Tab-separated table of C-alpha atoms and ligand atoms in Angstrom:
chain	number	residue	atom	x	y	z
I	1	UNK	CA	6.206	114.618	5.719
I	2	UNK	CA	6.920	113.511	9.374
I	3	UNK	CA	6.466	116.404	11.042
I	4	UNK	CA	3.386	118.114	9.343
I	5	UNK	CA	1.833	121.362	11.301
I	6	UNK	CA	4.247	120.502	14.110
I	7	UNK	CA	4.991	123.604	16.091
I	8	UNK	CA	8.485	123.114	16.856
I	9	UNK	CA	11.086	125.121	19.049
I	10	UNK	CA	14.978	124.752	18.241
I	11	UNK	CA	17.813	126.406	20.105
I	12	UNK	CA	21.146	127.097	18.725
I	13	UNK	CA	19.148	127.218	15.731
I	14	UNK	CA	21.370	129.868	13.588
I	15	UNK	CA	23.998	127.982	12.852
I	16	UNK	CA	25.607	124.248	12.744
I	17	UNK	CA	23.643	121.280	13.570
I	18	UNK	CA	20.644	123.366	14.859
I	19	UNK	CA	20.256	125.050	11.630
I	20	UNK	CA	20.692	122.299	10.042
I	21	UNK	CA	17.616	121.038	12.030
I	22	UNK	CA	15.683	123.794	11.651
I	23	UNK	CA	15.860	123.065	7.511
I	24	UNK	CA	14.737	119.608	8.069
I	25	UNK	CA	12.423	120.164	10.415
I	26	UNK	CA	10.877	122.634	7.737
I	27	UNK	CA	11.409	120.001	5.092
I	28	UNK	CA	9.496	117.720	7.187
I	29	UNK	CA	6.285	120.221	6.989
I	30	UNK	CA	6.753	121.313	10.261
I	31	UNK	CA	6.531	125.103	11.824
I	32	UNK	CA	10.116	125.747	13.157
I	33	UNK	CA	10.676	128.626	15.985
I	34	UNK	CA	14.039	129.492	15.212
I	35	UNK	CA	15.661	130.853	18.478
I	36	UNK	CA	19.156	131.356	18.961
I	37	UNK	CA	21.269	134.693	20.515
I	38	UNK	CA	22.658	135.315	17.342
I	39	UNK	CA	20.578	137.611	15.949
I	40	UNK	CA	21.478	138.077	11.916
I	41	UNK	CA	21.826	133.554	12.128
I	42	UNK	CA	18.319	133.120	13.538
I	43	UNK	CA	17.249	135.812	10.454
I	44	UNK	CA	19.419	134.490	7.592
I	45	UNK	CA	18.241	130.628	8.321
I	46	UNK	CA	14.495	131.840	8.531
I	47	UNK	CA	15.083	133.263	5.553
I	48	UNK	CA	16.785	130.079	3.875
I	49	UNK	CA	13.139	128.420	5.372
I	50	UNK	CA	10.629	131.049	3.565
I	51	UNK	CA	12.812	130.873	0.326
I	52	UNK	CA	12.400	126.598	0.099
I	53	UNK	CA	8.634	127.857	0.658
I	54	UNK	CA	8.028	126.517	4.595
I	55	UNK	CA	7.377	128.654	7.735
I	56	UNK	CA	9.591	129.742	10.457
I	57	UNK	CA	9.567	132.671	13.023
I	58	UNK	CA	12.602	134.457	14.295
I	59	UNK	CA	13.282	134.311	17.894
I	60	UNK	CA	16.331	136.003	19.043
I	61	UNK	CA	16.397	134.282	23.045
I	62	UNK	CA	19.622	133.753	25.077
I	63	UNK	CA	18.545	130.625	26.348
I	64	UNK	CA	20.090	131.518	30.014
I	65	UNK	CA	17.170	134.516	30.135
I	66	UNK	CA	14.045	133.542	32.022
I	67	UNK	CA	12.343	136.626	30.714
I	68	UNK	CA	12.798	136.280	27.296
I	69	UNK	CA	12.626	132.470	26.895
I	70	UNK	CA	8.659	133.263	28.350
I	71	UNK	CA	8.366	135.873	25.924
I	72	UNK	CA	8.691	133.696	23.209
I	73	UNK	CA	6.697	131.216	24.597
I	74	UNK	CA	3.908	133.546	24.700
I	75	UNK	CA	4.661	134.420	21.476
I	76	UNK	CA	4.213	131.431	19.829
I	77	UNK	CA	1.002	130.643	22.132
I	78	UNK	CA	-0.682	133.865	20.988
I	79	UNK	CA	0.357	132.884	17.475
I	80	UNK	CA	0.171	128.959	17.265
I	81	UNK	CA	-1.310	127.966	20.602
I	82	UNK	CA	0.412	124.805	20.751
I	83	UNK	CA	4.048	123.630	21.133
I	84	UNK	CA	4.664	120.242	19.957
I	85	UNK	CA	8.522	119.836	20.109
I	86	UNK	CA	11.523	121.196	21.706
I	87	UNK	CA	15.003	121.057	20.735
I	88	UNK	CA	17.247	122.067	23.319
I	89	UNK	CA	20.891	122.337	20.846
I	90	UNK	CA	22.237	125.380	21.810
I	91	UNK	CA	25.374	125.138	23.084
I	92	UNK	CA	28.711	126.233	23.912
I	93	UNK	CA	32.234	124.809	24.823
I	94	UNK	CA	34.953	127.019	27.135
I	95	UNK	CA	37.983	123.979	27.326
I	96	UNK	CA	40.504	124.122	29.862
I	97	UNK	CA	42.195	121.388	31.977
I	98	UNK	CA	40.887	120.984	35.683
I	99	UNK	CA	44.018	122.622	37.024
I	100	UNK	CA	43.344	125.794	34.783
I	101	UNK	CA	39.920	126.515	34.332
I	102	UNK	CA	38.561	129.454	35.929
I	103	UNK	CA	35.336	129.341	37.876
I	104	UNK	CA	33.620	131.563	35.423
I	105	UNK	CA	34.669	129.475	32.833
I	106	UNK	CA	32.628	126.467	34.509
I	107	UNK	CA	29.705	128.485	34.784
I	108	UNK	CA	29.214	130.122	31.689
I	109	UNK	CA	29.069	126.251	30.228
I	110	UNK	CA	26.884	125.639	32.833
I	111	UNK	CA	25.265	128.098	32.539
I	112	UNK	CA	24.280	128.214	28.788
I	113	UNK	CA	24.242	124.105	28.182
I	114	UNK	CA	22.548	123.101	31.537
I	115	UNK	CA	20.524	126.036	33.009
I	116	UNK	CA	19.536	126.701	29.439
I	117	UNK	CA	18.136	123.358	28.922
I	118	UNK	CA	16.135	123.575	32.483
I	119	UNK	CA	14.925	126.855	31.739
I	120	UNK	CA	13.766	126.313	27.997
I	121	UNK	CA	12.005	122.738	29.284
I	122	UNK	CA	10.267	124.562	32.282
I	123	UNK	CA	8.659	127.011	30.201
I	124	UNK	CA	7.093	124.845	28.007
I	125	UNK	CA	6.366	121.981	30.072
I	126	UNK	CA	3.186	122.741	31.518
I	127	UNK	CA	2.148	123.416	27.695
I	128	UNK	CA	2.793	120.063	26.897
I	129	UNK	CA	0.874	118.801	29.621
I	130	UNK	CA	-2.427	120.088	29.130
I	131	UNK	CA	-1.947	119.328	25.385
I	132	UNK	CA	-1.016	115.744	26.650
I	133	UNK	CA	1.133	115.504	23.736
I	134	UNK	CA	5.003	116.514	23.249
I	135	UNK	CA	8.591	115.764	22.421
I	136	UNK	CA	11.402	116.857	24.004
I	137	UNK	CA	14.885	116.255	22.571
I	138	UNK	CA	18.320	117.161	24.563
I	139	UNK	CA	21.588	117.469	22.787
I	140	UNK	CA	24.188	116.118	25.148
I	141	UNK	CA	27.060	114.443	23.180
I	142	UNK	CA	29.814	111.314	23.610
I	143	UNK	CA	31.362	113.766	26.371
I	144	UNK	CA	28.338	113.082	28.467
I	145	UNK	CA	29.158	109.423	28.168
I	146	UNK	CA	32.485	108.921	28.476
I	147	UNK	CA	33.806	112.316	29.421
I	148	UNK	CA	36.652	113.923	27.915
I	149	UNK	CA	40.038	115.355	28.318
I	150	UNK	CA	40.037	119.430	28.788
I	151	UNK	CA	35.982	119.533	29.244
I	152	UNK	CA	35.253	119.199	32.945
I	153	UNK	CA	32.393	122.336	32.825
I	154	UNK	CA	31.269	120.535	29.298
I	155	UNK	CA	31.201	117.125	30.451
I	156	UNK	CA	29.090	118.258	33.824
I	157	UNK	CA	26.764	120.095	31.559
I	158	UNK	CA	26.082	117.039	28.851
I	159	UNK	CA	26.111	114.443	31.283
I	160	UNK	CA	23.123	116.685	33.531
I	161	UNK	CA	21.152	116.744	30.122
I	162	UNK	CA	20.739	113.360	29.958
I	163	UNK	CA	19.887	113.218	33.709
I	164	UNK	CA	17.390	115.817	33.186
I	165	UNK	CA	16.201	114.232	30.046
I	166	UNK	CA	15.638	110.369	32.244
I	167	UNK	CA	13.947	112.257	34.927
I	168	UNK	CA	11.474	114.096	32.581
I	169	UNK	CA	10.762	110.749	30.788
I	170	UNK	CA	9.803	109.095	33.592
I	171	UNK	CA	7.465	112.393	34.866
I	172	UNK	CA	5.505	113.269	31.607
I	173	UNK	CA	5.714	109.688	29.912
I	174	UNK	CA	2.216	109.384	31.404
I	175	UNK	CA	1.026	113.136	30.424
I	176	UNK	CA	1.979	111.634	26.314
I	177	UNK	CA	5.489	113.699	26.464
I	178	UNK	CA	8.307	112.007	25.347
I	179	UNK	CA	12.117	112.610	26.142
I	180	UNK	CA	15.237	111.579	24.553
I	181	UNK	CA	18.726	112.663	24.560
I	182	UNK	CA	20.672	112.848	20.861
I	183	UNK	CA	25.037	111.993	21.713
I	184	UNK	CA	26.706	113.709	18.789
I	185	UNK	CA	30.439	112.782	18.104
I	186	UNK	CA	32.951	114.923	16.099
I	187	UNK	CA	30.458	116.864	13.908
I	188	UNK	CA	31.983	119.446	11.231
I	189	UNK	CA	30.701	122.578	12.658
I	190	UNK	CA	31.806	126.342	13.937
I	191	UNK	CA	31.878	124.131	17.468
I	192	UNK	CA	35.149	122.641	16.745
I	193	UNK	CA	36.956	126.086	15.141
I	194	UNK	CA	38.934	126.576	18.408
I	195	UNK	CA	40.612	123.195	17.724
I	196	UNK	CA	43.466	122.601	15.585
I	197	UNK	CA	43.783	120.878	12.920
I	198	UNK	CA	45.991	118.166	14.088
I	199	UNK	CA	43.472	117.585	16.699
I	200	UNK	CA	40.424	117.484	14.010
I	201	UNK	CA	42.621	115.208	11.805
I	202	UNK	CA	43.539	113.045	15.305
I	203	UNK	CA	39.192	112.959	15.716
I	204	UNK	CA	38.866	111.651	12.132
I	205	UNK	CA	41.346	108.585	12.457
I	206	UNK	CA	39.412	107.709	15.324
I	207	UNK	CA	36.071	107.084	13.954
I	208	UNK	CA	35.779	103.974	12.266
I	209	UNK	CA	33.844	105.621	9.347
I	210	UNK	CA	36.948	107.592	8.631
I	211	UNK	CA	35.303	111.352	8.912
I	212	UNK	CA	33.367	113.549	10.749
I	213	UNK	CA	29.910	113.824	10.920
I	214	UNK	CA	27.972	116.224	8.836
I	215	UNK	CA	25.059	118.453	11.019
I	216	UNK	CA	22.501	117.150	8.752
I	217	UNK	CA	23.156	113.133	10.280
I	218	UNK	CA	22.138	114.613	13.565
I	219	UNK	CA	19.051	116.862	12.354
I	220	UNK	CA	17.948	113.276	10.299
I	221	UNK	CA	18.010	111.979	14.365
I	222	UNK	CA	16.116	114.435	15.463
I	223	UNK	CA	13.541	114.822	13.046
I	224	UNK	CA	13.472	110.878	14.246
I	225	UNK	CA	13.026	111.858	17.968
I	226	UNK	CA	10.004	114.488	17.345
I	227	UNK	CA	8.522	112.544	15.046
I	228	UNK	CA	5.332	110.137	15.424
I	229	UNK	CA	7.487	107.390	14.255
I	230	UNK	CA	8.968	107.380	17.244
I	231	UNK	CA	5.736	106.804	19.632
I	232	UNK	CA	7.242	104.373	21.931
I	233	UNK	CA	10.993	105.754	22.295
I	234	UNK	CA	11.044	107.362	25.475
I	235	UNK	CA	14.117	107.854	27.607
I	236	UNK	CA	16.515	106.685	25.146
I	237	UNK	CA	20.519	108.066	24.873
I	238	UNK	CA	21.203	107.648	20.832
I	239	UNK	CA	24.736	108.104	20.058
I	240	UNK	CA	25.300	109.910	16.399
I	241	UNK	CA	29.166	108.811	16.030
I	242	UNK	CA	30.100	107.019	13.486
I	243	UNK	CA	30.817	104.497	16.355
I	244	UNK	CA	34.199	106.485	17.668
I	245	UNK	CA	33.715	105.050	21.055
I	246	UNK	CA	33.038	101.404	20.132
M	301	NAI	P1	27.508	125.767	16.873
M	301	NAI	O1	28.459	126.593	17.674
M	301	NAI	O2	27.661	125.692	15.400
M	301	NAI	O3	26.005	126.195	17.205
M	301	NAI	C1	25.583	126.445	18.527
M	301	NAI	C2	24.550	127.549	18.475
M	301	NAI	O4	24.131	127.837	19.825
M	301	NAI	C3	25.120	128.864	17.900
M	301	NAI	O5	24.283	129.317	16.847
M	301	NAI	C4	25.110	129.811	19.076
M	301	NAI	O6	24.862	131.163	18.713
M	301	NAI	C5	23.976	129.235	19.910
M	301	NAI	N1	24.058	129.682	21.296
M	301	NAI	C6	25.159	129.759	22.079
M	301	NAI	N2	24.847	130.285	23.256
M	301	NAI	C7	23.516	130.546	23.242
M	301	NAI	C8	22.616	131.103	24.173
M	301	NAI	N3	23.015	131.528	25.372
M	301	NAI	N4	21.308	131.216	23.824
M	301	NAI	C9	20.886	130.824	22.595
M	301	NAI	N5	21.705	130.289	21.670
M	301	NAI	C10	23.004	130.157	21.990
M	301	NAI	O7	27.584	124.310	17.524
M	301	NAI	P2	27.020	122.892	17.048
M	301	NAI	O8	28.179	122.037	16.799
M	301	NAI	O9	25.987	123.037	16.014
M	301	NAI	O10	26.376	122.406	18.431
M	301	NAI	C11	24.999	122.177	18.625
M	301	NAI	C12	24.857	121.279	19.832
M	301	NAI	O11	25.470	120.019	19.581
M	301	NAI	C13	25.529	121.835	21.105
M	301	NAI	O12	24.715	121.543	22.226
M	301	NAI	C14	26.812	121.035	21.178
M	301	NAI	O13	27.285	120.936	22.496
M	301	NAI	C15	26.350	119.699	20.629
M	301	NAI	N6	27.428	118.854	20.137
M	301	NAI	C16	28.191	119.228	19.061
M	301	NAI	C17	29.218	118.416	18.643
M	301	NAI	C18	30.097	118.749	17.468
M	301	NAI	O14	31.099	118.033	17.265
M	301	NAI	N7	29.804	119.760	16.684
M	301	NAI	C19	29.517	117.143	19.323
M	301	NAI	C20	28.630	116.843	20.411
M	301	NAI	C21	27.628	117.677	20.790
C-alpha cells in the first residue's frame, strides 16, 4: 500500500475524478478527508470507503470559504494532527467565447478553480512545514497548456495552478513539501455533460488512443504524486491525455 496512514485531503471529492481518487487513495491504505460542496456526494463516497473497509471523514467545504476550509483543517488536526497530502481537484467550467462571457462568469471560475486552490494550500501550508513533510498536487488540465477555444476564465484559472504549483515547489522543496501539477485531457466525467455529443465524439477522434480517459487513470497519477515513490518529483506538469496534444 503506497499511501499507508497518510492523512490525505481531496477536493471535488464527491464525484468524477476526485472520487475516484478518494477510492484509491483509500485503496492505497491511506486516511482520505473527503471535502467537496456537495453534500449527499462527499456522504455517499465516504460511505463507498467504510463499506471496502478503509477510513474517510466527510467534509462538506466550498473551497472558495476561508472559514470553513480552516474549520476543517482544525478538524482533522484535533482528530489526526497531521496532514500529509492535498489534492486540490475541485473544479468547475462556465464556457463562453471572449466576446460573450459575462464578468461574473470569469469570476466564479476564478473564483472556485484558482482562489480555491490558494485558499485550500494556505491553510495547510504552515502544517506541512513544521511537519517538514508534504505533498501537494494541483489539477490544472491540457487547457492550462495550450489553452482552448470558449474557456478564457478556465484557461486563466488552470494555467495560475500550475504557476502557483512552480512557485510553491521552489518555496517548500527545502521544508520536504513537494508540488506537482496533474494535466487531465478529455476525461468521461459529469465535467463534460454540458457538451454535446458531437463535440465528445469530435474529443475522442482526437486522441490517439481512440477514447476518453476514465477518472480512475488520473487518481492512478495522483496516488503517484502523494506517494513516497515519488521522493524526488518536484515541480513537475504530467499530462494524463492519451497524448491528444502530441
Ligand atoms: P466533476 O464535475 O465530476 O467534479 C468536480 C467536483 O468539484 C464536484 O463534485 C463538485 O461538486 C466539486 N466542486 C465544485 N465547486 C466546488 C466548490 N466551490 N467547493 C468544493 N467542491 C466543489 O469534474 P471532474 O471532471 O471530476 O473534474 C475534477 C478536476 O479535473 C477539475 O479541477 C477539472 O477542472 C479537472 N479536469 C477535468 C477534465 C475532464 O475532462 N473531466 C479535464 C481536465 C481537467
Amino acid at each position: 500500500m503506497k499511501l499507508k496512514d497518510k492523512i490525505s485531503i481531496i477536493t471535488g471529492a464527491a464525484n468524477g475524478i476526485g472520487e475516484a481518487a478518494a477510492i484509491k487513495f483509500a485503496q492505497e491504505g491511506a486516511k482520505v478527508m473527503v471535502c467537496d460542496i456537495n453534500e449527499a456526494g462527499v456522504q455517499n463516497v465516504v460511505k463507498k470507503i467504510e463499506e471496502m473497509g478503509g477510513e474517510a471523514v466527510v467534509f462538506q467545504v466550498d473551497v472558495t470559504n476561508k472559514e470553513s476550509i480552516e474549520a476543517m483543517v482544525s478538524q482533522i488536526m484535533d482528530k489526526y494532527g497531521r496532514i500529509d497530502i492535498l489534492v486540490n481537484n475541485a473544479g468547475i467550467i462556465s464556457d463562453a467565447q471572449l466576446n460573450k462571457m459575462t464578468d461574473e462568469q470569469f469570476d466564479r471560475v476564478i473564483d472556485v478553480n484558482l482562489r480555491g486552490t490558494y485558499l485550500c494550500t494556505r491553510a495547510i501550508v504552515d502544517i506541512m512545514i513544521a511537519q517538514n513533510s508534504g505533498s501537494i498536487i494541483n489539477t490544472s488540465s491540457i487547457v492550462g497548456i495550450y489553452g482552448n477555444f470558449g474557456q478564457t476564465n478556465y484557461a486563466a484559472t488552470k494555467f495560475g495552478v500550475i504557476g502557483m504549483m512552480k512557485s510553491w515547489a521552489k518555496e517548500l522543496g527545502r521544508k520536504g513539501i513537494r508540488a506537482n501539477a496533474v494535466c487531465p485531457g478529455f476525461i468521461a466525467t459529469s465535467i463534460l455533460d454540458p457538451m454535446p455529443e458531437k463535440v465528445i465524439k469530435a474529443m475522442e477522434d482526437k486522441v490517439p488512443l481512440k477514447r476518453l480517459g476514465k477518472p480512475e487513470e488520473i487518481a492512478n497519477v495522483y496516488a503517484f504524486l502523494a506517494s513516497d515513490e515519488a521522493s524526488y518529483v518536484n515541480g513537475a506538469v504530467i499530462e494524463v491525455s492519451g497524448g491528444v496534444v502530441i
